[in-house]
Amino acid sequence: MTKDLLSLQRDETTLCEVYRRLAALEKDPARRQTLLRIMHDERRHCEVLKNNTGHDVAPDPKRVFWYVRMARMLGTAFVVRQIESCEKVTEKSYSLYPEREEFMHIASEEHRHGEVLMTLAGEIKLHYISSVVLGLNDALVEFTGALAGFTLALNDPRLVALTGGITGIAAALSMAASEYLATKSEKGPEKHPLRAAVCTGITYLMTVAILIIPYLLFSNALAALGVMLLAALTVIALFNYYYSVVRCESFRQHFVEMALLSFGIAGISFLIGYILKLFTGGMT
């Protein structure tokens, strides 16, 4: 029991620190006060657990860093949605001790926190999620198509990786520059042009790296193409899962749309590469 309570205490201490950091980042006074109230509740929960375990427990630095970094990059709502799930798990953990009145009281407060966070997330705009979506969508749609065309036209995995890497880096810089200019022209207070450009560029480059790796691991170009398409499908699934959680929208709809676009363009590019290969082969 003590071990379970220590784990629960660490979770509470971590969330307490996360709420404190999020409150410091939040510019809206009302939302900041909401986060601070929840932080004080979590701090009180930590004291109750400390009285039961007899130990001081430090927050998990990796989780705190992750939540704060995501809040800085994608906005507070992206993190609040994830913490809401943590609050539900914590509520269930306290409910395992129905004989402890103080734990039942904490469980009810955790339930209230989840409801407050759900409302809070709906009020907060995802400042940079559009920049991430732009980088990811463009990389998946454009780059899967380009790699599919390169695969059949060049038929050499290392050459495809080299050509794709050069193309991907140039495209990432171009997309970042376009996002910078577009955000700057909007002149809105919510998005900083340079940060938006970095989000778009880094997302594009990360996607490019994931899609190129199969061409460095396999000696057969078609095998590398198959693994690359599987990697693209995995990236689409993971992103759309988190996006649907944050936006409370249909996972299936976004997943199918992105998958059809990416694989449709890849199929067309593959066909173009095949035609060009036939044409150049006939010329020689």
mmCIF file of C-alpha atoms in Angstrom:
data_model
loop_
_atom_site.group_PDB
_atom_site.id
_atom_site.type_symbol
_atom_site.label_atom_id
_atom_site.label_comp_id
_atom_site.label_asym_id
_atom_site.label_seq_id
_atom_site.Cartn_x
_atom_site.Cartn_y
_atom_site.Cartn_z
ATOM 1 C CA MET A 1 0.000 0.000 0.000
ATOM 2 C CA THR A 2 2.806 2.417 0.901
ATOM 3 C CA LYS A 3 4.446 1.827 -2.487
ATOM 4 C CA ASP A 4 1.191 2.649 -4.294
ATOM 5 C CA LEU A 5 0.728 5.776 -2.222
ATOM 6 C CA LEU A 6 4.301 6.881 -2.958
ATOM 7 C CA SER A 7 3.645 6.505 -6.689
ATOM 8 C CA LEU A 8 0.433 8.472 -6.296
ATOM 9 C CA GLN A 9 2.272 11.114 -4.279
ATOM 10 C CA ARG A 10 4.857 11.478 -7.037
ATOM 11 C CA ASP A 11 2.095 11.955 -9.615
ATOM 12 C CA GLU A 12 0.413 14.594 -7.459
ATOM 13 C CA THR A 13 3.693 16.399 -6.827
ATOM 14 C CA THR A 14 4.485 16.365 -10.550
ATOM 15 C CA LEU A 15 1.075 17.747 -11.511
ATOM 16 C CA CYS A 16 1.366 20.397 -8.817
ATOM 17 C CA GLU A 17 4.606 21.632 -10.385
ATOM 18 C CA VAL A 18 3.124 21.442 -13.883
ATOM 19 C CA TYR A 19 0.134 23.556 -12.834
ATOM 20 C CA ARG A 20 2.495 26.108 -11.310
ATOM 21 C CA ARG A 21 4.503 26.332 -14.534
ATOM 22 C CA LEU A 22 1.400 26.524 -16.715
ATOM 23 C CA ALA A 23 -0.025 29.300 -14.552
ATOM 24 C CA ALA A 24 3.208 31.255 -15.011
ATOM 25 C CA LEU A 25 2.883 30.879 -18.802
ATOM 26 C CA GLU A 26 -0.823 31.728 -18.971
ATOM 27 C CA LYS A 27 -1.514 35.363 -19.891
ATOM 28 C CA ASP A 28 -5.249 35.383 -19.209
ATOM 29 C CA PRO A 29 -5.808 36.344 -15.515
ATOM 30 C CA ALA A 30 -8.946 34.235 -15.059
ATOM 31 C CA ARG A 31 -7.382 31.084 -16.502
ATOM 32 C CA ARG A 32 -4.211 31.709 -14.508
ATOM 33 C CA GLN A 33 -6.250 31.850 -11.294
ATOM 34 C CA THR A 34 -8.000 28.607 -12.235
ATOM 35 C CA LEU A 35 -4.672 26.839 -12.699
ATOM 36 C CA LEU A 36 -3.368 28.239 -9.416
ATOM 37 C CA ARG A 37 -6.460 27.048 -7.522
ATOM 38 C CA ILE A 38 -5.975 23.547 -8.874
ATOM 39 C CA MET A 39 -2.273 23.760 -7.975
ATOM 40 C CA HIS A 40 -3.136 24.597 -4.346
ATOM 41 C CA ASP A 41 -5.571 21.663 -4.247
ATOM 42 C CA GLU A 42 -2.853 19.346 -5.544
ATOM 43 C CA ARG A 43 -0.411 20.690 -2.966
ATOM 44 C CA ARG A 44 -2.916 19.913 -0.231
ATOM 45 C CA HIS A 45 -3.320 16.399 -1.641
ATOM 46 C CA CYS A 46 0.458 15.983 -1.463
ATOM 47 C CA GLU A 47 0.407 16.907 2.214
ATOM 48 C CA VAL A 48 -2.296 14.314 2.913
ATOM 49 C CA LEU A 49 -0.241 11.667 1.138
ATOM 50 C CA LYS A 50 2.922 12.750 2.942
ATOM 51 C CA ASN A 51 1.187 12.233 6.278
ATOM 52 C CA ASN A 52 0.381 8.675 5.184
ATOM 53 C CA THR A 53 3.738 7.756 3.633
ATOM 54 C CA GLY A 54 6.066 9.750 5.865
ATOM 55 C CA HIS A 55 8.202 10.727 2.849
ATOM 56 C CA ASP A 56 8.869 13.827 0.787
ATOM 57 C CA VAL A 57 8.618 13.053 -2.933
ATOM 58 C CA ALA A 58 10.075 15.213 -5.689
ATOM 59 C CA PRO A 59 8.235 15.816 -8.979
ATOM 60 C CA ASP A 60 9.223 13.854 -12.075
ATOM 61 C CA PRO A 61 11.530 16.291 -13.944
ATOM 62 C CA LYS A 62 11.062 14.576 -17.319
ATOM 63 C CA ARG A 63 7.283 14.848 -17.207
ATOM 64 C CA VAL A 64 7.435 18.452 -16.037
ATOM 65 C CA PHE A 65 9.878 19.334 -18.825
ATOM 66 C CA TRP A 66 7.706 17.587 -21.423
ATOM 67 C CA TYR A 67 4.484 19.329 -20.382
ATOM 68 C CA VAL A 68 6.090 22.764 -20.161
ATOM 69 C CA ARG A 69 7.886 22.353 -23.485
ATOM 70 C CA MET A 70 4.659 21.305 -25.208
ATOM 71 C CA ALA A 71 2.818 24.218 -23.627
ATOM 72 C CA ARG A 72 5.432 26.656 -24.943
ATOM 73 C CA MET A 73 5.361 25.173 -28.441
ATOM 74 C CA LEU A 74 1.711 24.249 -28.960
ATOM 75 C CA GLY A 75 -0.229 26.221 -26.378
ATOM 76 C CA THR A 76 -1.660 25.406 -22.957
ATOM 77 C CA ALA A 77 -4.702 23.539 -24.315
ATOM 78 C CA PHE A 78 -2.513 20.817 -25.791
ATOM 79 C CA VAL A 79 -1.165 20.042 -22.308
ATOM 80 C CA VAL A 80 -4.426 20.604 -20.432
ATOM 81 C CA ARG A 81 -6.117 17.864 -22.442
ATOM 82 C CA GLN A 82 -3.387 15.398 -21.493
ATOM 83 C CA ILE A 83 -3.474 16.404 -17.822
ATOM 84 C CA GLU A 84 -7.236 15.925 -17.839
ATOM 85 C CA SER A 85 -6.628 12.232 -18.576
ATOM 86 C CA CYS A 86 -4.095 12.108 -15.720
ATOM 87 C CA GLU A 87 -6.680 13.545 -13.329
ATOM 88 C CA LYS A 88 -9.117 10.762 -14.248
ATOM 89 C CA VAL A 89 -6.476 8.127 -13.526
ATOM 90 C CA THR A 90 -5.652 9.792 -10.214
ATOM 91 C CA GLU A 91 -9.331 9.890 -9.285
ATOM 92 C CA LYS A 92 -9.582 6.132 -9.853
ATOM 93 C CA SER A 93 -6.467 5.558 -7.741
ATOM 94 C CA TYR A 94 -7.994 7.350 -4.745
ATOM 95 C CA SER A 95 -11.251 5.452 -5.256
ATOM 96 C CA LEU A 96 -9.394 2.220 -4.449
ATOM 97 C CA TYR A 97 -9.460 3.267 -0.763
ATOM 98 C CA PRO A 98 -13.189 3.683 0.022
ATOM 99 C CA GLU A 99 -12.504 3.205 3.727
ATOM 100 C CA ARG A 100 -10.376 6.390 3.821
ATOM 101 C CA GLU A 101 -12.638 9.411 4.067
ATOM 102 C CA GLU A 102 -9.897 11.895 3.162
ATOM 103 C CA PHE A 103 -9.076 9.924 0.005
ATOM 104 C CA MET A 104 -12.737 9.892 -1.059
ATOM 105 C CA HIS A 105 -12.803 13.665 -0.617
ATOM 106 C CA ILE A 106 -9.675 14.006 -2.759
ATOM 107 C CA ALA A 107 -11.214 11.729 -5.406
ATOM 108 C CA SER A 108 -14.209 14.044 -5.670
ATOM 109 C CA GLU A 109 -11.869 17.031 -6.033
ATOM 110 C CA GLU A 110 -9.926 15.230 -8.773
ATOM 111 C CA HIS A 111 -13.208 14.629 -10.585
ATOM 112 C CA ARG A 112 -13.985 18.335 -10.327
ATOM 113 C CA HIS A 113 -10.496 19.158 -11.640
ATOM 114 C CA GLY A 114 -11.184 17.051 -14.723
ATOM 115 C CA GLU A 115 -14.382 18.965 -15.428
ATOM 116 C CA VAL A 116 -12.665 22.315 -14.903
ATOM 117 C CA LEU A 117 -9.797 21.332 -17.193
ATOM 118 C CA MET A 118 -12.213 20.229 -19.911
ATOM 119 C CA THR A 119 -13.879 23.631 -19.795
ATOM 120 C CA LEU A 120 -10.527 25.389 -19.635
ATOM 121 C CA ALA A 121 -9.154 23.552 -22.662
ATOM 122 C CA GLY A 122 -12.191 24.573 -24.668
ATOM 123 C CA GLU A 123 -11.467 28.221 -23.920
ATOM 124 C CA ILE A 124 -7.774 28.143 -24.866
ATOM 125 C CA LYS A 125 -6.714 28.341 -28.491
ATOM 126 C CA LEU A 126 -3.977 26.063 -29.748
ATOM 127 C CA HIS A 127 -1.658 28.841 -30.843
ATOM 128 C CA TYR A 128 0.885 26.862 -32.826
ATOM 129 C CA ILE A 129 -0.977 23.662 -33.667
ATOM 130 C CA SER A 130 -1.814 25.082 -37.091
ATOM 131 C CA SER A 131 1.918 25.533 -37.787
ATOM 132 C CA VAL A 132 2.612 21.934 -36.765
ATOM 133 C CA VAL A 133 -0.292 20.692 -38.894
ATOM 134 C CA LEU A 134 1.049 22.671 -41.854
ATOM 135 C CA GLY A 135 4.529 21.161 -41.561
ATOM 136 C CA LEU A 136 3.232 17.638 -41.002
ATOM 137 C CA ASN A 137 0.609 17.688 -43.748
ATOM 138 C CA ASP A 138 2.982 19.126 -46.336
ATOM 139 C CA ALA A 139 5.761 16.696 -45.447
ATOM 140 C CA LEU A 140 3.477 13.672 -45.575
ATOM 141 C CA VAL A 141 1.620 14.634 -48.733
ATOM 142 C CA GLU A 142 4.532 16.089 -50.699
ATOM 143 C CA PHE A 143 7.390 13.974 -49.432
ATOM 144 C CA THR A 144 5.747 10.549 -49.578
ATOM 145 C CA GLY A 145 4.920 11.386 -53.192
ATOM 146 C CA ALA A 146 8.437 12.550 -53.948
ATOM 147 C CA LEU A 147 10.039 9.466 -52.377
ATOM 148 C CA ALA A 148 7.659 7.153 -54.227
ATOM 149 C CA GLY A 149 8.613 8.801 -57.521
ATOM 150 C CA PHE A 150 12.338 8.752 -56.696
ATOM 151 C CA THR A 151 12.116 5.071 -55.732
ATOM 152 C CA LEU A 152 11.053 3.843 -59.127
ATOM 153 C CA ALA A 153 12.947 6.440 -61.133
ATOM 154 C CA LEU A 154 16.284 5.879 -59.345
ATOM 155 C CA ASN A 155 15.870 2.325 -57.957
ATOM 156 C CA ASP A 156 18.744 2.865 -55.510
ATOM 157 C CA PRO A 157 17.826 3.269 -51.803
ATOM 158 C CA ARG A 158 20.963 5.268 -50.929
ATOM 159 C CA LEU A 159 20.471 7.579 -53.899
ATOM 160 C CA VAL A 160 16.798 7.997 -53.025
ATOM 161 C CA ALA A 161 17.783 8.870 -49.431
ATOM 162 C CA LEU A 162 20.349 11.418 -50.619
ATOM 163 C CA THR A 163 18.017 13.015 -53.151
ATOM 164 C CA GLY A 164 15.142 12.965 -50.687
ATOM 165 C CA GLY A 165 17.266 14.470 -47.918
ATOM 166 C CA ILE A 166 18.330 17.400 -50.094
ATOM 167 C CA THR A 167 14.758 17.919 -51.291
ATOM 168 C CA GLY A 168 13.376 17.632 -47.754
ATOM 169 C CA ILE A 169 15.773 20.148 -46.214
ATOM 170 C CA ALA A 170 15.108 22.669 -48.993
ATOM 171 C CA ALA A 171 11.343 22.155 -48.662
ATOM 172 C CA ALA A 172 11.480 22.516 -44.854
ATOM 173 C CA LEU A 173 13.320 25.830 -45.132
ATOM 174 C CA SER A 174 10.857 26.997 -47.757
ATOM 175 C CA MET A 175 7.850 26.018 -45.622
ATOM 176 C CA ALA A 176 9.329 27.701 -42.547
ATOM 177 C CA ALA A 177 9.948 30.903 -44.484
ATOM 178 C CA SER A 178 6.411 30.844 -45.885
ATOM 179 C CA GLU A 179 4.923 30.322 -42.423
ATOM 180 C CA TYR A 180 7.047 33.165 -41.028
ATOM 181 C CA LEU A 181 5.828 35.594 -43.693
ATOM 182 C CA ALA A 182 2.216 34.423 -43.423
ATOM 183 C CA THR A 183 2.139 34.742 -39.621
ATOM 184 C CA LYS A 184 3.887 38.108 -39.732
ATOM 185 C CA SER A 185 1.352 39.445 -42.200
ATOM 186 C CA GLU A 186 -1.516 38.422 -39.911
ATOM 187 C CA LYS A 187 -0.161 40.684 -37.132
ATOM 188 C CA GLY A 188 -2.003 38.729 -34.455
ATOM 189 C CA PRO A 189 -0.856 38.744 -30.810
ATOM 190 C CA GLU A 190 -1.298 35.005 -30.302
ATOM 191 C CA LYS A 191 1.421 33.649 -32.619
ATOM 192 C CA HIS A 192 5.015 34.803 -32.849
ATOM 193 C CA PRO A 193 6.174 34.587 -36.500
ATOM 194 C CA LEU A 194 9.599 33.114 -35.733
ATOM 195 C CA ARG A 195 8.213 30.506 -33.332
ATOM 196 C CA ALA A 196 5.528 29.533 -35.847
ATOM 197 C CA ALA A 197 8.196 29.153 -38.535
ATOM 198 C CA VAL A 198 10.339 26.988 -36.251
ATOM 199 C CA CYS A 199 7.352 24.734 -35.440
ATOM 200 C CA THR A 200 6.600 24.262 -39.145
ATOM 201 C CA GLY A 201 10.227 23.722 -40.151
ATOM 202 C CA ILE A 202 11.104 21.299 -37.344
ATOM 203 C CA THR A 203 7.927 19.276 -37.873
ATOM 204 C CA TYR A 204 8.697 19.022 -41.585
ATOM 205 C CA LEU A 205 12.313 17.960 -40.956
ATOM 206 C CA MET A 206 11.332 15.368 -38.345
ATOM 207 C CA THR A 207 8.809 13.848 -40.733
ATOM 208 C CA VAL A 208 11.394 13.835 -43.538
ATOM 209 C CA ALA A 209 13.904 12.031 -41.287
ATOM 210 C CA ILE A 210 11.352 9.350 -40.337
ATOM 211 C CA LEU A 211 10.434 8.725 -43.977
ATOM 212 C CA ILE A 212 14.066 8.581 -45.185
ATOM 213 C CA ILE A 213 15.307 6.100 -42.551
ATOM 214 C CA PRO A 214 13.918 2.995 -44.364
ATOM 215 C CA TYR A 215 16.041 3.855 -47.415
ATOM 216 C CA LEU A 216 19.138 3.773 -45.219
ATOM 217 C CA LEU A 217 18.218 0.433 -43.661
ATOM 218 C CA PHE A 218 17.106 -1.600 -46.687
ATOM 219 C CA SER A 219 19.059 -2.493 -49.811
ATOM 220 C CA ASN A 220 15.913 -3.150 -51.827
ATOM 221 C CA ALA A 221 14.221 0.035 -53.030
ATOM 222 C CA LEU A 222 10.700 -1.423 -53.140
ATOM 223 C CA ALA A 223 11.061 -2.865 -49.636
ATOM 224 C CA ALA A 224 12.207 0.545 -48.404
ATOM 225 C CA LEU A 225 9.200 2.131 -50.134
ATOM 226 C CA GLY A 226 6.821 -0.251 -48.363
ATOM 227 C CA VAL A 227 8.334 0.448 -44.941
ATOM 228 C CA MET A 228 8.329 4.186 -45.668
ATOM 229 C CA LEU A 229 4.597 4.106 -46.432
ATOM 230 C CA LEU A 230 4.004 2.121 -43.239
ATOM 231 C CA ALA A 231 6.006 4.735 -41.286
ATOM 232 C CA ALA A 232 3.930 7.502 -42.884
ATOM 233 C CA LEU A 233 0.724 5.705 -41.881
ATOM 234 C CA THR A 234 2.020 5.371 -38.303
ATOM 235 C CA VAL A 235 2.889 9.077 -38.099
ATOM 236 C CA ILE A 236 -0.567 9.990 -39.427
ATOM 237 C CA ALA A 237 -2.240 7.711 -36.863
ATOM 238 C CA LEU A 238 -0.246 9.004 -33.882
ATOM 239 C CA PHE A 239 -0.668 12.657 -34.766
ATOM 240 C CA ASN A 240 -4.384 12.370 -35.466
ATOM 241 C CA TYR A 241 -4.908 10.518 -32.208
ATOM 242 C CA TYR A 242 -3.410 13.365 -30.173
ATOM 243 C CA TYR A 243 -5.043 15.995 -32.360
ATOM 244 C CA SER A 244 -8.475 14.399 -31.912
ATOM 245 C CA VAL A 245 -7.961 14.221 -28.135
ATOM 246 C CA VAL A 246 -7.074 17.896 -27.934
ATOM 247 C CA ARG A 247 -9.767 19.094 -30.309
ATOM 248 C CA CYS A 248 -12.412 16.548 -29.224
ATOM 249 C CA GLU A 249 -13.035 15.757 -32.878
ATOM 250 C CA SER A 250 -13.347 12.556 -34.848
ATOM 251 C CA PHE A 251 -10.087 10.602 -35.046
ATOM 252 C CA ARG A 252 -11.303 8.457 -37.949
ATOM 253 C CA GLN A 253 -12.247 11.384 -40.193
ATOM 254 C CA HIS A 254 -8.890 13.169 -39.945
ATOM 255 C CA PHE A 255 -6.936 9.906 -40.186
ATOM 256 C CA VAL A 256 -8.731 8.777 -43.345
ATOM 257 C CA GLU A 257 -8.401 12.191 -44.994
ATOM 258 C CA MET A 258 -4.660 12.466 -44.370
ATOM 259 C CA ALA A 259 -4.016 8.833 -45.303
ATOM 260 C CA LEU A 260 -5.933 9.104 -48.580
ATOM 261 C CA LEU A 261 -4.151 12.327 -49.525
ATOM 262 C CA SER A 262 -0.687 11.018 -48.683
ATOM 263 C CA PHE A 263 -1.098 7.619 -50.316
ATOM 264 C CA GLY A 264 -2.981 9.059 -53.276
ATOM 265 C CA ILE A 265 -0.167 11.487 -54.075
ATOM 266 C CA ALA A 266 2.385 8.707 -53.494
ATOM 267 C CA GLY A 267 0.559 6.488 -55.979
ATOM 268 C CA ILE A 268 0.446 9.229 -58.603
ATOM 269 C CA SER A 269 4.145 10.015 -58.110
ATOM 270 C CA PHE A 270 5.017 6.332 -58.294
ATOM 271 C CA LEU A 271 3.151 6.122 -61.617
ATOM 272 C CA ILE A 272 4.952 9.213 -62.908
ATOM 273 C CA GLY A 273 8.290 7.681 -61.914
ATOM 274 C CA TYR A 274 7.339 4.480 -63.734
ATOM 275 C CA ILE A 275 6.391 6.375 -66.898
ATOM 276 C CA LEU A 276 9.593 8.433 -66.795
ATOM 277 C CA LYS A 277 11.639 5.295 -66.312
ATOM 278 C CA LEU A 278 9.992 3.703 -69.343
ATOM 279 C CA PHE A 279 10.537 6.873 -71.363
ATOM 280 C CA THR A 280 14.189 7.325 -70.430
ATOM 281 C CA GLY A 281 14.794 3.605 -70.866
ATOM 282 C CA GLY A 282 13.343 3.801 -74.340
ATOM 283 C CA MET A 283 15.531 6.795 -75.158
ATOM 284 C CA THR A 284 18.671 4.891 -74.223
#
